[in-house]
Amino acid sequence: MFNFEFHNPTKIVFGTDTIAKLDQLVPANARVLILLGGESARKNGTLAEVRVALGAREVQEFNGIEPNPSYETLMQAVELIRREKLDYLLAVGGGSVIDGTKFVAAAVPFVGEPWDILTTHGQVVTAALPFGSVLTLPATGSEMNNGSVITRKASHSKLAFMSTHVFPQFSILDPTKTLTLPTRQIANGVVDAYVHIVEQYLTYPANGMVQDRFAEGLLLSLIELGPKVLATPNDYDLRANLMWIATQALNGLIGAGVPQDWSTHMIGHELTALYDIDHARTLAIVLPANLHVRRTSKHAKLLQYAERVWGIRDGSDEQRIDAAIAKTAEFFEAMGIKTKLADYELDQSAVDAVVAQLEKHGMTAIGEHGDLTPEVARQILTAAR
Amino acid sequence: MFNFEFHNPTKIVFGTDTIAKLDQLVPANARVLILLGGESARKNGTLAEVRVALGAREVQEFNGIEPNPSYETLMQAVELIRREKLDYLLAVGGGSVIDGTKFVAAAVPFVGEPWDILTTHGQVVTAALPFGSVLTLPATGSEMNNGSVITRKASHSKLAFMSTHVFPQFSILDPTKTLTLPTRQIANGVVDAYVHIVEQYLTYPANGMVQDRFAEGLLLSLIELGPKVLATPNDYDLRANLMWIATQALNGLIGAGVPQDWSTHMIGHELTALYDIDHARTLAIVLPANLHVRRTSKHAKLLQYAERVWGIRDGSDEQRIDAAIAKTAEFFEAMGIKTKLADYELDQSAVDAVVAQLEKHGMTAIGEHGDLTPEVARQILTAAR
């Protein structure tokens, strides 16, 4: 096991009727900005419930954070907060709204051009406004981590930053708030969480017994739960488990002390930035091809994955690895998510374009060994056609 | 799944050569009291390493916290801190030293009789001195939770308290510091962690998929690791995994949102208080008998435990449950820990004495259903003879 530090100060408030606890969680004298995505929180009553819980506090709203939150939109929130001297942020939404809120929280006190927060991956962040979240869409884990991914529309750039200053102070996870989600978003959430786990698990053996068993347990849970959550959309316990799985998938725990990959995300981000494909769908395209192309360096963990997650024990090493990769793609397809570039009407020109963007963004030595060059990315994207 | 809150602000610093980080973790102007157990930290150089890392800070020491930390000893530390106006505590040791430090941290600012902290199980705690820990013995999880168990020698009472004010600010987990531990303490640590997990897992189904899979993963890891860690005492990775398993076994994560039992601990505490048997050994005595006696109310989870943890799939329900309980006891015995009262030279009179103490301490309706009465405790202890 590698040396590591683990520190996750976010308080989770989980379950039904928990939004009312905002009154204890947000300081009584806070000047609050609620940050929102589309119209769903307003339409389904969640926003009204939040405003009731905040009582007599001064509250303003900022609407319109996109599914891939943009620098351009978020800077409008930064200006509003500075102008109105607001001092507490409350994200109400999914991972995009929370990611966007993290950027806003760090950008408000930042001296200089806030885009530097992204280009330095957060190294320049020394302070942030305090914030909490009310999660309405289980997928990204942003509700309990200190990472954020922001898109700059003008340059088709999608970059990530991390900082110890942008952990949510609290996150309210009320599974009933996810019952009205469209099937597409639930399916995306399952696949997003699945790939988050794989990025931290399917690398090379590092003797992290807890990390491996926890990762495998989360994958087994998603495989068991995925089809059921689509088939029975009103089941509270299924939604509750999906919500808690997605949080645990990316709160730092399963990745502490073990190697991490994240190349599927890096390649996927370029697909979203160029072609506006849902984040989870880009992961479903890239992951199976990525595992196939890098099967040699991932050999031992692929065999462990085949056995412990998919119960595959028969056949040669290569046959078991093939079967595990096929099962992975089948699972994504069973969730209604296509796994080939052609399914999204993309061809060889997309392969060239994504490779060019990876080079432009300096993503030329990624993956757990730093050996995923643009040439390997080309092989992966070619295999994903 | 039940509603729950999860908040664990302790920072974990894990790995080799991490004690030097104390210089960044402890405030520069802190007036530090180092709290210690026996002589091992002094003899093996850990204490010297800690003092070097603390540099020019004012540092005093308090020695002699016992394996079951006593109110009588700890109150001497409270008096020292008040007299010398020390303001930061550093526990260097195992769970007993850390538990003791938590009590001292809460007792120093407490107005009134500090024993009330125990009799109210922590409800009266409104503040505590800040503290961190350097863990030298993996077992109790105290390094990453807010619980503490204290014994009052005068009355043979062993009581627990919890408070949000007594999370360690940080804990340093350097597995090399556990390499010199005696076999007995390693074996105790494995069994202690095992039973901590079982207390939060083997109750009744509550649809906590993550909690179940994480608990099972920790149990599987202990079963795989236990015999090896005894056989190859110099293996860093085995010690590192044991350390991280024991922390995860009792940091609030696997028990969040699911029912918990803890009756094996309640009964075991009385055995320790009366007969000075090592904590883990009392658990090894009580658990198999407890599972046997309460097999009806634990039926569904016992079958899940049999299948997922021990791979038992053949035979009737009752046969599979019998086999799983037998495997559990065999595992403890393989760790060199006896599982019957008679092995500790105790007979029927001990059964009567423990039941009387449970009644005296108000432990008359324990377990996940609150239906473990003194009569059921008598059945369990009788089965454990």
PDB file of N, CA, C and O in Angstrom, chain A residues 1 3-9 11-16 21 144 207-210 213-214 217-218 220-221 224-225 237 241 244-245 248 253, chain B residues 1 3-9 11-16 21 144 207-210 213-214 217-218 220-221 224-225 237 240-241 244-245 248 253:
ATOM      1  N   MET A   1       0.845  -1.203   0.000  1.00  0.00           N
ATOM      2  CA  MET A   1       0.000   0.000   0.000  1.00  0.00           C
ATOM      3  C   MET A   1       0.876   1.247   0.000  1.00  0.00           C
ATOM      4  O   MET A   1       1.913   1.265   0.645  1.00  0.00           O
ATOM      5  N   ASN A   3       1.782   5.220   0.903  1.00  0.00           N
ATOM      6  CA  ASN A   3       1.442   6.217   1.921  1.00  0.00           C
ATOM      7  C   ASN A   3       0.277   7.064   1.413  1.00  0.00           C
ATOM      8  O   ASN A   3       0.150   7.296   0.194  1.00  0.00           O
ATOM      9  N   PHE A   4      -0.560   7.530   2.320  1.00  0.00           N
ATOM     10  CA  PHE A   4      -1.653   8.417   1.895  1.00  0.00           C
ATOM     11  C   PHE A   4      -2.129   9.276   3.047  1.00  0.00           C
ATOM     12  O   PHE A   4      -1.847   8.988   4.211  1.00  0.00           O
ATOM     13  N   GLU A   5      -2.832  10.342   2.679  1.00  0.00           N
ATOM     14  CA  GLU A   5      -3.591  11.117   3.659  1.00  0.00           C
ATOM     15  C   GLU A   5      -5.063  11.033   3.271  1.00  0.00           C
ATOM     16  O   GLU A   5      -5.404  11.084   2.092  1.00  0.00           O
ATOM     17  N   PHE A   6      -5.905  10.860   4.261  1.00  0.00           N
ATOM     18  CA  PHE A   6      -7.353  10.833   4.014  1.00  0.00           C
ATOM     19  C   PHE A   6      -8.026  11.770   4.996  1.00  0.00           C
ATOM     20  O   PHE A   6      -7.868  11.633   6.208  1.00  0.00           O
ATOM     21  N   HIS A   7      -8.738  12.719   4.463  1.00  0.00           N
ATOM     22  CA  HIS A   7      -9.434  13.686   5.313  1.00  0.00           C
ATOM     23  C   HIS A   7     -10.665  14.143   4.561  1.00  0.00           C
ATOM     24  O   HIS A   7     -10.558  14.793   3.526  1.00  0.00           O
ATOM     25  N   ASN A   8     -11.829  13.778   5.057  1.00  0.00           N
ATOM     26  CA  ASN A   8     -13.068  14.161   4.388  1.00  0.00           C
ATOM     27  C   ASN A   8     -14.031  14.746   5.415  1.00  0.00           C
ATOM     28  O   ASN A   8     -14.766  14.018   6.086  1.00  0.00           O
ATOM     29  N   PRO A   9     -14.029  16.070   5.555  1.00  0.00           N
ATOM     30  CA  PRO A   9     -14.809  16.698   6.630  1.00  0.00           C
ATOM     31  C   PRO A   9     -16.275  16.944   6.303  1.00  0.00           C
ATOM     32  O   PRO A   9     -16.989  17.501   7.140  1.00  0.00           O
ATOM     33  N   LYS A  11     -20.080  16.713   6.181  1.00  0.00           N
ATOM     34  CA  LYS A  11     -21.118  16.047   6.970  1.00  0.00           C
ATOM     35  C   LYS A  11     -22.242  15.597   6.040  1.00  0.00           C
ATOM     36  O   LYS A  11     -22.787  16.413   5.290  1.00  0.00           O
ATOM     37  N   ILE A  12     -22.579  14.310   6.092  1.00  0.00           N
ATOM     38  CA  ILE A  12     -23.672  13.780   5.279  1.00  0.00           C
ATOM     39  C   ILE A  12     -24.931  13.677   6.138  1.00  0.00           C
ATOM     40  O   ILE A  12     -24.889  13.119   7.235  1.00  0.00           O
ATOM     41  N   VAL A  13     -26.011  14.219   5.624  1.00  0.00           N
ATOM     42  CA  VAL A  13     -27.317  14.096   6.279  1.00  0.00           C
ATOM     43  C   VAL A  13     -28.200  13.338   5.294  1.00  0.00           C
ATOM     44  O   VAL A  13     -28.579  13.874   4.250  1.00  0.00           O
ATOM     45  N   PHE A  14     -28.487  12.086   5.618  1.00  0.00           N
ATOM     46  CA  PHE A  14     -29.047  11.148   4.640  1.00  0.00           C
ATOM     47  C   PHE A  14     -30.440  10.687   5.051  1.00  0.00           C
ATOM     48  O   PHE A  14     -30.644  10.244   6.184  1.00  0.00           O
ATOM     49  N   GLY A  15     -31.380  10.742   4.102  1.00  0.00           N
ATOM     50  CA  GLY A  15     -32.680  10.128   4.351  1.00  0.00           C
ATOM     51  C   GLY A  15     -33.843  11.027   4.008  1.00  0.00           C
ATOM     52  O   GLY A  15     -33.676  12.120   3.458  1.00  0.00           O
ATOM     53  N   THR A  16     -35.007  10.555   4.387  1.00  0.00           N
ATOM     54  CA  THR A  16     -36.234  11.285   4.076  1.00  0.00           C
ATOM     55  C   THR A  16     -36.391  12.496   5.000  1.00  0.00           C
ATOM     56  O   THR A  16     -35.941  12.480   6.148  1.00  0.00           O
ATOM     57  N   LYS A  21     -33.416  20.182   7.909  1.00  0.00           N
ATOM     58  CA  LYS A  21     -32.225  20.367   8.757  1.00  0.00           C
ATOM     59  C   LYS A  21     -31.320  21.500   8.280  1.00  0.00           C
ATOM     60  O   LYS A  21     -30.359  21.859   8.970  1.00  0.00           O
ATOM     61  N   MET A 144     -19.485  14.857  -1.744  1.00  0.00           N
ATOM     62  CA  MET A 144     -18.602  14.491  -0.633  1.00  0.00           C
ATOM     63  C   MET A 144     -17.151  14.406  -1.093  1.00  0.00           C
ATOM     64  O   MET A 144     -16.407  13.542  -0.655  1.00  0.00           O
ATOM     65  N   ASN A 207      -1.710  -4.164  -3.161  1.00  0.00           N
ATOM     66  CA  ASN A 207      -1.921  -4.730  -1.834  1.00  0.00           C
ATOM     67  C   ASN A 207      -2.793  -3.846  -0.951  1.00  0.00           C
ATOM     68  O   ASN A 207      -2.546  -3.719   0.247  1.00  0.00           O
ATOM     69  N   GLY A 208      -3.797  -3.240  -1.532  1.00  0.00           N
ATOM     70  CA  GLY A 208      -4.776  -2.490  -0.755  1.00  0.00           C
ATOM     71  C   GLY A 208      -6.015  -3.360  -0.581  1.00  0.00           C
ATOM     72  O   GLY A 208      -6.947  -3.292  -1.374  1.00  0.00           O
ATOM     73  N   MET A 209      -6.016  -4.170   0.453  1.00  0.00           N
ATOM     74  CA  MET A 209      -7.112  -5.144   0.602  1.00  0.00           C
ATOM     75  C   MET A 209      -8.454  -4.458   0.824  1.00  0.00           C
ATOM     76  O   MET A 209      -9.470  -4.842   0.239  1.00  0.00           O
ATOM     77  N   VAL A 210      -8.470  -3.453   1.697  1.00  0.00           N
ATOM     78  CA  VAL A 210      -9.721  -2.744   1.975  1.00  0.00           C
ATOM     79  C   VAL A 210     -10.201  -2.014   0.716  1.00  0.00           C
ATOM     80  O   VAL A 210     -11.380  -2.087   0.351  1.00  0.00           O
ATOM     81  N   ARG A 213     -11.598  -4.552  -1.783  1.00  0.00           N
ATOM     82  CA  ARG A 213     -12.883  -5.146  -1.372  1.00  0.00           C
ATOM     83  C   ARG A 213     -14.004  -4.110  -1.395  1.00  0.00           C
ATOM     84  O   ARG A 213     -15.146  -4.425  -1.747  1.00  0.00           O
ATOM     85  N   PHE A 214     -13.704  -2.885  -0.975  1.00  0.00           N
ATOM     86  CA  PHE A 214     -14.737  -1.848  -1.011  1.00  0.00           C
ATOM     87  C   PHE A 214     -15.125  -1.544  -2.461  1.00  0.00           C
ATOM     88  O   PHE A 214     -16.312  -1.409  -2.786  1.00  0.00           O
ATOM     89  N   GLY A 217     -17.173  -4.339  -3.771  1.00  0.00           N
ATOM     90  CA  GLY A 217     -18.504  -4.314  -3.157  1.00  0.00           C
ATOM     91  C   GLY A 217     -19.411  -3.273  -3.804  1.00  0.00           C
ATOM     92  O   GLY A 217     -20.604  -3.516  -4.010  1.00  0.00           O
ATOM     93  N   LEU A 218     -18.844  -2.121  -4.127  1.00  0.00           N
ATOM     94  CA  LEU A 218     -19.640  -1.081  -4.794  1.00  0.00           C
ATOM     95  C   LEU A 218     -20.021  -1.518  -6.211  1.00  0.00           C
ATOM     96  O   LEU A 218     -21.154  -1.299  -6.653  1.00  0.00           O
ATOM     97  N   LEU A 220     -20.317  -4.660  -7.330  1.00  0.00           N
ATOM     98  CA  LEU A 220     -21.336  -5.713  -7.196  1.00  0.00           C
ATOM     99  C   LEU A 220     -22.702  -5.105  -6.895  1.00  0.00           C
ATOM    100  O   LEU A 220     -23.729  -5.550  -7.414  1.00  0.00           O
ATOM    101  N   SER A 221     -22.710  -4.088  -6.054  1.00  0.00           N
ATOM    102  CA  SER A 221     -23.985  -3.449  -5.702  1.00  0.00           C
ATOM    103  C   SER A 221     -24.607  -2.775  -6.912  1.00  0.00           C
ATOM    104  O   SER A 221     -25.820  -2.868  -7.139  1.00  0.00           O
ATOM    105  N   GLU A 224     -26.040  -5.358  -9.262  1.00  0.00           N
ATOM    106  CA  GLU A 224     -27.298  -5.900  -8.731  1.00  0.00           C
ATOM    107  C   GLU A 224     -28.434  -4.883  -8.848  1.00  0.00           C
ATOM    108  O   GLU A 224     -29.573  -5.220  -9.171  1.00  0.00           O
ATOM    109  N   LEU A 225     -28.101  -3.632  -8.585  1.00  0.00           N
ATOM    110  CA  LEU A 225     -29.109  -2.584  -8.456  1.00  0.00           C
ATOM    111  C   LEU A 225     -29.507  -1.950  -9.797  1.00  0.00           C
ATOM    112  O   LEU A 225     -30.661  -1.557  -9.978  1.00  0.00           O
ATOM    113  N   ASP A 237     -35.698   2.243  -1.389  1.00  0.00           N
ATOM    114  CA  ASP A 237     -34.427   1.631  -0.973  1.00  0.00           C
ATOM    115  C   ASP A 237     -33.432   1.534  -2.126  1.00  0.00           C
ATOM    116  O   ASP A 237     -32.230   1.694  -1.928  1.00  0.00           O
ATOM    117  N   ASN A 241     -29.858   3.333  -1.971  1.00  0.00           N
ATOM    118  CA  ASN A 241     -28.591   2.628  -2.170  1.00  0.00           C
ATOM    119  C   ASN A 241     -27.791   3.215  -3.325  1.00  0.00           C
ATOM    120  O   ASN A 241     -26.567   3.377  -3.217  1.00  0.00           O
ATOM    121  N   TRP A 244     -26.058   6.352  -2.066  1.00  0.00           N
ATOM    122  CA  TRP A 244     -24.925   6.131  -1.153  1.00  0.00           C
ATOM    123  C   TRP A 244     -23.757   5.476  -1.886  1.00  0.00           C
ATOM    124  O   TRP A 244     -22.592   5.759  -1.608  1.00  0.00           O
ATOM    125  N   ILE A 245     -24.064   4.596  -2.836  1.00  0.00           N
ATOM    126  CA  ILE A 245     -22.995   3.994  -3.658  1.00  0.00           C
ATOM    127  C   ILE A 245     -22.246   5.084  -4.424  1.00  0.00           C
ATOM    128  O   ILE A 245     -21.012   5.120  -4.431  1.00  0.00           O
ATOM    129  N   GLN A 248     -19.952   7.040  -2.164  1.00  0.00           N
ATOM    130  CA  GLN A 248     -18.772   6.281  -1.745  1.00  0.00           C
ATOM    131  C   GLN A 248     -17.826   6.012  -2.912  1.00  0.00           C
ATOM    132  O   GLN A 248     -16.635   5.761  -2.714  1.00  0.00           O
ATOM    133  N   LEU A 253     -12.145   7.563  -0.472  1.00  0.00           N
ATOM    134  CA  LEU A 253     -11.865   6.395   0.366  1.00  0.00           C
ATOM    135  C   LEU A 253     -11.266   5.237  -0.429  1.00  0.00           C
ATOM    136  O   LEU A 253     -10.214   4.709  -0.061  1.00  0.00           O
TER     137      LEU A 253
ATOM    138  N   MET B   1     -33.093   1.307   4.120  1.00  0.00           N
ATOM    139  CA  MET B   1     -32.024   1.958   4.875  1.00  0.00           C
ATOM    140  C   MET B   1     -32.620   3.000   5.824  1.00  0.00           C
ATOM    141  O   MET B   1     -33.586   3.656   5.483  1.00  0.00           O
ATOM    142  N   ASN B   3     -32.596   6.560   8.014  1.00  0.00           N
ATOM    143  CA  ASN B   3     -31.966   7.877   7.962  1.00  0.00           C
ATOM    144  C   ASN B   3     -30.693   7.859   8.808  1.00  0.00           C
ATOM    145  O   ASN B   3     -30.622   7.156   9.821  1.00  0.00           O
ATOM    146  N   PHE B   4     -29.703   8.639   8.402  1.00  0.00           N
ATOM    147  CA  PHE B   4     -28.502   8.719   9.234  1.00  0.00           C
ATOM    148  C   PHE B   4     -27.748  10.017   8.969  1.00  0.00           C
ATOM    149  O   PHE B   4     -27.970  10.691   7.959  1.00  0.00           O
ATOM    150  N   GLU B   5     -26.865  10.351   9.917  1.00  0.00           N
ATOM    151  CA  GLU B   5     -25.881  11.398   9.682  1.00  0.00           C
ATOM    152  C   GLU B   5     -24.507  10.759   9.773  1.00  0.00           C
ATOM    153  O   GLU B   5     -24.267   9.901  10.625  1.00  0.00           O
ATOM    154  N   PHE B   6     -23.626  11.166   8.874  1.00  0.00           N
ATOM    155  CA  PHE B   6     -22.254  10.664   8.901  1.00  0.00           C
ATOM    156  C   PHE B   6     -21.320  11.849   8.800  1.00  0.00           C
ATOM    157  O   PHE B   6     -21.393  12.626   7.844  1.00  0.00           O
ATOM    158  N   HIS B   7     -20.459  11.997   9.779  1.00  0.00           N
ATOM    159  CA  HIS B   7     -19.505  13.101   9.790  1.00  0.00           C
ATOM    160  C   HIS B   7     -18.275  12.644  10.539  1.00  0.00           C
ATOM    161  O   HIS B   7     -18.338  12.388  11.735  1.00  0.00           O
ATOM    162  N   ASN B   8     -17.190  12.473   9.819  1.00  0.00           N
ATOM    163  CA  ASN B   8     -15.958  12.018  10.463  1.00  0.00           C
ATOM    164  C   ASN B   8     -14.810  12.933  10.041  1.00  0.00           C
ATOM    165  O   ASN B   8     -14.197  12.741   8.991  1.00  0.00           O
ATOM    166  N   PRO B   9     -14.524  13.945  10.871  1.00  0.00           N
ATOM    167  CA  PRO B   9     -13.540  14.952  10.469  1.00  0.00           C
ATOM    168  C   PRO B   9     -12.089  14.592  10.752  1.00  0.00           C
ATOM    169  O   PRO B   9     -11.201  15.408  10.483  1.00  0.00           O
ATOM    170  N   LYS B  11      -8.436  13.548  10.351  1.00  0.00           N
ATOM    171  CA  LYS B  11      -7.498  13.425   9.239  1.00  0.00           C
ATOM    172  C   LYS B  11      -6.580  12.237   9.490  1.00  0.00           C
ATOM    173  O   LYS B  11      -5.941  12.152  10.544  1.00  0.00           O
ATOM    174  N   ILE B  12      -6.511  11.310   8.536  1.00  0.00           N
ATOM    175  CA  ILE B  12      -5.633  10.149   8.647  1.00  0.00           C
ATOM    176  C   ILE B  12      -4.355  10.408   7.857  1.00  0.00           C
ATOM    177  O   ILE B  12      -4.407  10.795   6.684  1.00  0.00           O
ATOM    178  N   VAL B  13      -3.226  10.205   8.506  1.00  0.00           N
ATOM    179  CA  VAL B  13      -1.929  10.302   7.840  1.00  0.00           C
ATOM    180  C   VAL B  13      -1.307   8.918   7.935  1.00  0.00           C
ATOM    181  O   VAL B  13      -0.922   8.468   9.019  1.00  0.00           O
ATOM    182  N   PHE B  14      -1.264   8.219   6.801  1.00  0.00           N
ATOM    183  CA  PHE B  14      -0.997   6.775   6.808  1.00  0.00           C
ATOM    184  C   PHE B  14       0.299   6.446   6.073  1.00  0.00           C
ATOM    185  O   PHE B  14       0.506   6.887   4.945  1.00  0.00           O
ATOM    186  N   GLY B  15       1.147   5.654   6.705  1.00  0.00           N
ATOM    187  CA  GLY B  15       2.303   5.115   5.991  1.00  0.00           C
ATOM    188  C   GLY B  15       3.604   5.259   6.753  1.00  0.00           C
ATOM    189  O   GLY B  15       3.629   5.661   7.925  1.00  0.00           O
ATOM    190  N   THR B  16       4.669   4.945   6.071  1.00  0.00           N
ATOM    191  CA  THR B  16       5.992   4.978   6.690  1.00  0.00           C
ATOM    192  C   THR B  16       6.469   6.414   6.859  1.00  0.00           C
ATOM    193  O   THR B  16       6.134   7.290   6.061  1.00  0.00           O
ATOM    194  N   LYS B  21       5.436  14.344  10.385  1.00  0.00           N
ATOM    195  CA  LYS B  21       4.384  15.303  10.006  1.00  0.00           C
ATOM    196  C   LYS B  21       3.702  15.949  11.209  1.00  0.00           C
ATOM    197  O   LYS B  21       2.896  16.868  11.047  1.00  0.00           O
ATOM    198  N   MET B 144     -10.088   6.895  14.764  1.00  0.00           N
ATOM    199  CA  MET B 144     -10.928   7.597  13.788  1.00  0.00           C
ATOM    200  C   MET B 144     -12.399   7.536  14.187  1.00  0.00           C
ATOM    201  O   MET B 144     -13.273   7.396  13.344  1.00  0.00           O
ATOM    202  N   ASN B 207     -31.489  -3.469   4.088  1.00  0.00           N
ATOM    203  CA  ASN B 207     -31.294  -2.979   2.722  1.00  0.00           C
ATOM    204  C   ASN B 207     -30.169  -1.942   2.633  1.00  0.00           C
ATOM    205  O   ASN B 207     -30.280  -0.975   1.872  1.00  0.00           O
ATOM    206  N   GLY B 208     -29.127  -2.138   3.389  1.00  0.00           N
ATOM    207  CA  GLY B 208     -27.946  -1.276   3.266  1.00  0.00           C
ATOM    208  C   GLY B 208     -26.904  -2.009   2.435  1.00  0.00           C
ATOM    209  O   GLY B 208     -26.055  -2.722   2.971  1.00  0.00           O
ATOM    210  N   MET B 209     -26.986  -1.859   1.126  1.00  0.00           N
ATOM    211  CA  MET B 209     -26.120  -2.652   0.244  1.00  0.00           C
ATOM    212  C   MET B 209     -24.643  -2.300   0.452  1.00  0.00           C
ATOM    213  O   MET B 209     -23.786  -3.181   0.499  1.00  0.00           O
ATOM    214  N   VAL B 210     -24.341  -1.007   0.536  1.00  0.00           N
ATOM    215  CA  VAL B 210     -22.952  -0.583   0.736  1.00  0.00           C
ATOM    216  C   VAL B 210     -22.446  -1.067   2.086  1.00  0.00           C
ATOM    217  O   VAL B 210     -21.342  -1.613   2.205  1.00  0.00           O
ATOM    218  N   ARG B 213     -21.818  -4.834   1.980  1.00  0.00           N
ATOM    219  CA  ARG B 213     -20.658  -5.220   1.160  1.00  0.00           C
ATOM    220  C   ARG B 213     -19.351  -4.760   1.794  1.00  0.00           C
ATOM    221  O   ARG B 213     -18.337  -5.464   1.730  1.00  0.00           O
ATOM    222  N   PHE B 214     -19.353  -3.565   2.377  1.00  0.00           N
ATOM    223  CA  PHE B 214     -18.130  -3.091   3.043  1.00  0.00           C
ATOM    224  C   PHE B 214     -17.817  -3.974   4.254  1.00  0.00           C
ATOM    225  O   PHE B 214     -16.664  -4.358   4.472  1.00  0.00           O
ATOM    226  N   GLY B 217     -16.513  -7.227   3.065  1.00  0.00           N
ATOM    227  CA  GLY B 217     -15.159  -7.059   2.537  1.00  0.00           C
ATOM    228  C   GLY B 217     -14.118  -6.983   3.640  1.00  0.00           C
ATOM    229  O   GLY B 217     -13.020  -7.552   3.523  1.00  0.00           O
ATOM    230  N   LEU B 218     -14.459  -6.304   4.717  1.00  0.00           N
ATOM    231  CA  LEU B 218     -13.530  -6.219   5.857  1.00  0.00           C
ATOM    232  C   LEU B 218     -13.371  -7.580   6.524  1.00  0.00           C
ATOM    233  O   LEU B 218     -12.258  -7.983   6.896  1.00  0.00           O
ATOM    234  N   LEU B 220     -13.833 -10.592   5.116  1.00  0.00           N
ATOM    235  CA  LEU B 220     -13.050 -11.428   4.201  1.00  0.00           C
ATOM    236  C   LEU B 220     -11.565 -11.087   4.287  1.00  0.00           C
ATOM    237  O   LEU B 220     -10.706 -11.973   4.256  1.00  0.00           O
ATOM    238  N   SER B 221     -11.270  -9.802   4.395  1.00  0.00           N
ATOM    239  CA  SER B 221      -9.867  -9.386   4.482  1.00  0.00           C
ATOM    240  C   SER B 221      -9.227  -9.904   5.762  1.00  0.00           C
ATOM    241  O   SER B 221      -8.084 -10.382   5.755  1.00  0.00           O
ATOM    242  N   GLU B 224      -8.546 -13.607   5.518  1.00  0.00           N
ATOM    243  CA  GLU B 224      -7.401 -13.875   4.650  1.00  0.00           C
ATOM    244  C   GLU B 224      -6.087 -13.491   5.350  1.00  0.00           C
ATOM    245  O   GLU B 224      -5.074 -14.179   5.237  1.00  0.00           O
ATOM    246  N   LEU B 225      -6.141 -12.392   6.046  1.00  0.00           N
ATOM    247  CA  LEU B 225      -4.926 -11.783   6.599  1.00  0.00           C
ATOM    248  C   LEU B 225      -4.524 -12.357   7.965  1.00  0.00           C
ATOM    249  O   LEU B 225      -3.333 -12.464   8.272  1.00  0.00           O
ATOM    250  N   ASP B 237       3.100  -4.917   4.350  1.00  0.00           N
ATOM    251  CA  ASP B 237       1.771  -4.788   3.740  1.00  0.00           C
ATOM    252  C   ASP B 237       0.682  -5.449   4.577  1.00  0.00           C
ATOM    253  O   ASP B 237      -0.441  -4.946   4.657  1.00  0.00           O
ATOM    254  N   ALA B 240       0.037  -3.081   7.369  1.00  0.00           N
ATOM    255  CA  ALA B 240      -0.659  -1.895   6.848  1.00  0.00           C
ATOM    256  C   ALA B 240      -2.143  -2.214   6.625  1.00  0.00           C
ATOM    257  O   ALA B 240      -3.028  -1.441   7.004  1.00  0.00           O
ATOM    258  N   ASN B 241      -2.405  -3.369   6.029  1.00  0.00           N
ATOM    259  CA  ASN B 241      -3.806  -3.731   5.788  1.00  0.00           C
ATOM    260  C   ASN B 241      -4.563  -3.959   7.090  1.00  0.00           C
ATOM    261  O   ASN B 241      -5.708  -3.520   7.230  1.00  0.00           O
ATOM    262  N   TRP B 244      -5.487  -0.568   8.518  1.00  0.00           N
ATOM    263  CA  TRP B 244      -6.550   0.161   7.818  1.00  0.00           C
ATOM    264  C   TRP B 244      -7.896  -0.556   7.973  1.00  0.00           C
ATOM    265  O   TRP B 244      -8.943   0.075   8.081  1.00  0.00           O
ATOM    266  N   ILE B 245      -7.864  -1.893   8.029  1.00  0.00           N
ATOM    267  CA  ILE B 245      -9.101  -2.649   8.284  1.00  0.00           C
ATOM    268  C   ILE B 245      -9.665  -2.273   9.652  1.00  0.00           C
ATOM    269  O   ILE B 245     -10.860  -1.989   9.789  1.00  0.00           O
ATOM    270  N   GLN B 248     -11.296   1.137   9.592  1.00  0.00           N
ATOM    271  CA  GLN B 248     -12.566   1.154   8.860  1.00  0.00           C
ATOM    272  C   GLN B 248     -13.649   0.350   9.587  1.00  0.00           C
ATOM    273  O   GLN B 248     -14.839   0.572   9.364  1.00  0.00           O
ATOM    274  N   LEU B 253     -18.644   4.292   9.422  1.00  0.00           N
ATOM    275  CA  LEU B 253     -19.093   4.128   8.038  1.00  0.00           C
ATOM    276  C   LEU B 253     -19.985   2.904   7.855  1.00  0.00           C
ATOM    277  O   LEU B 253     -21.089   3.019   7.313  1.00  0.00           O
TER     278      LEU B 253
END
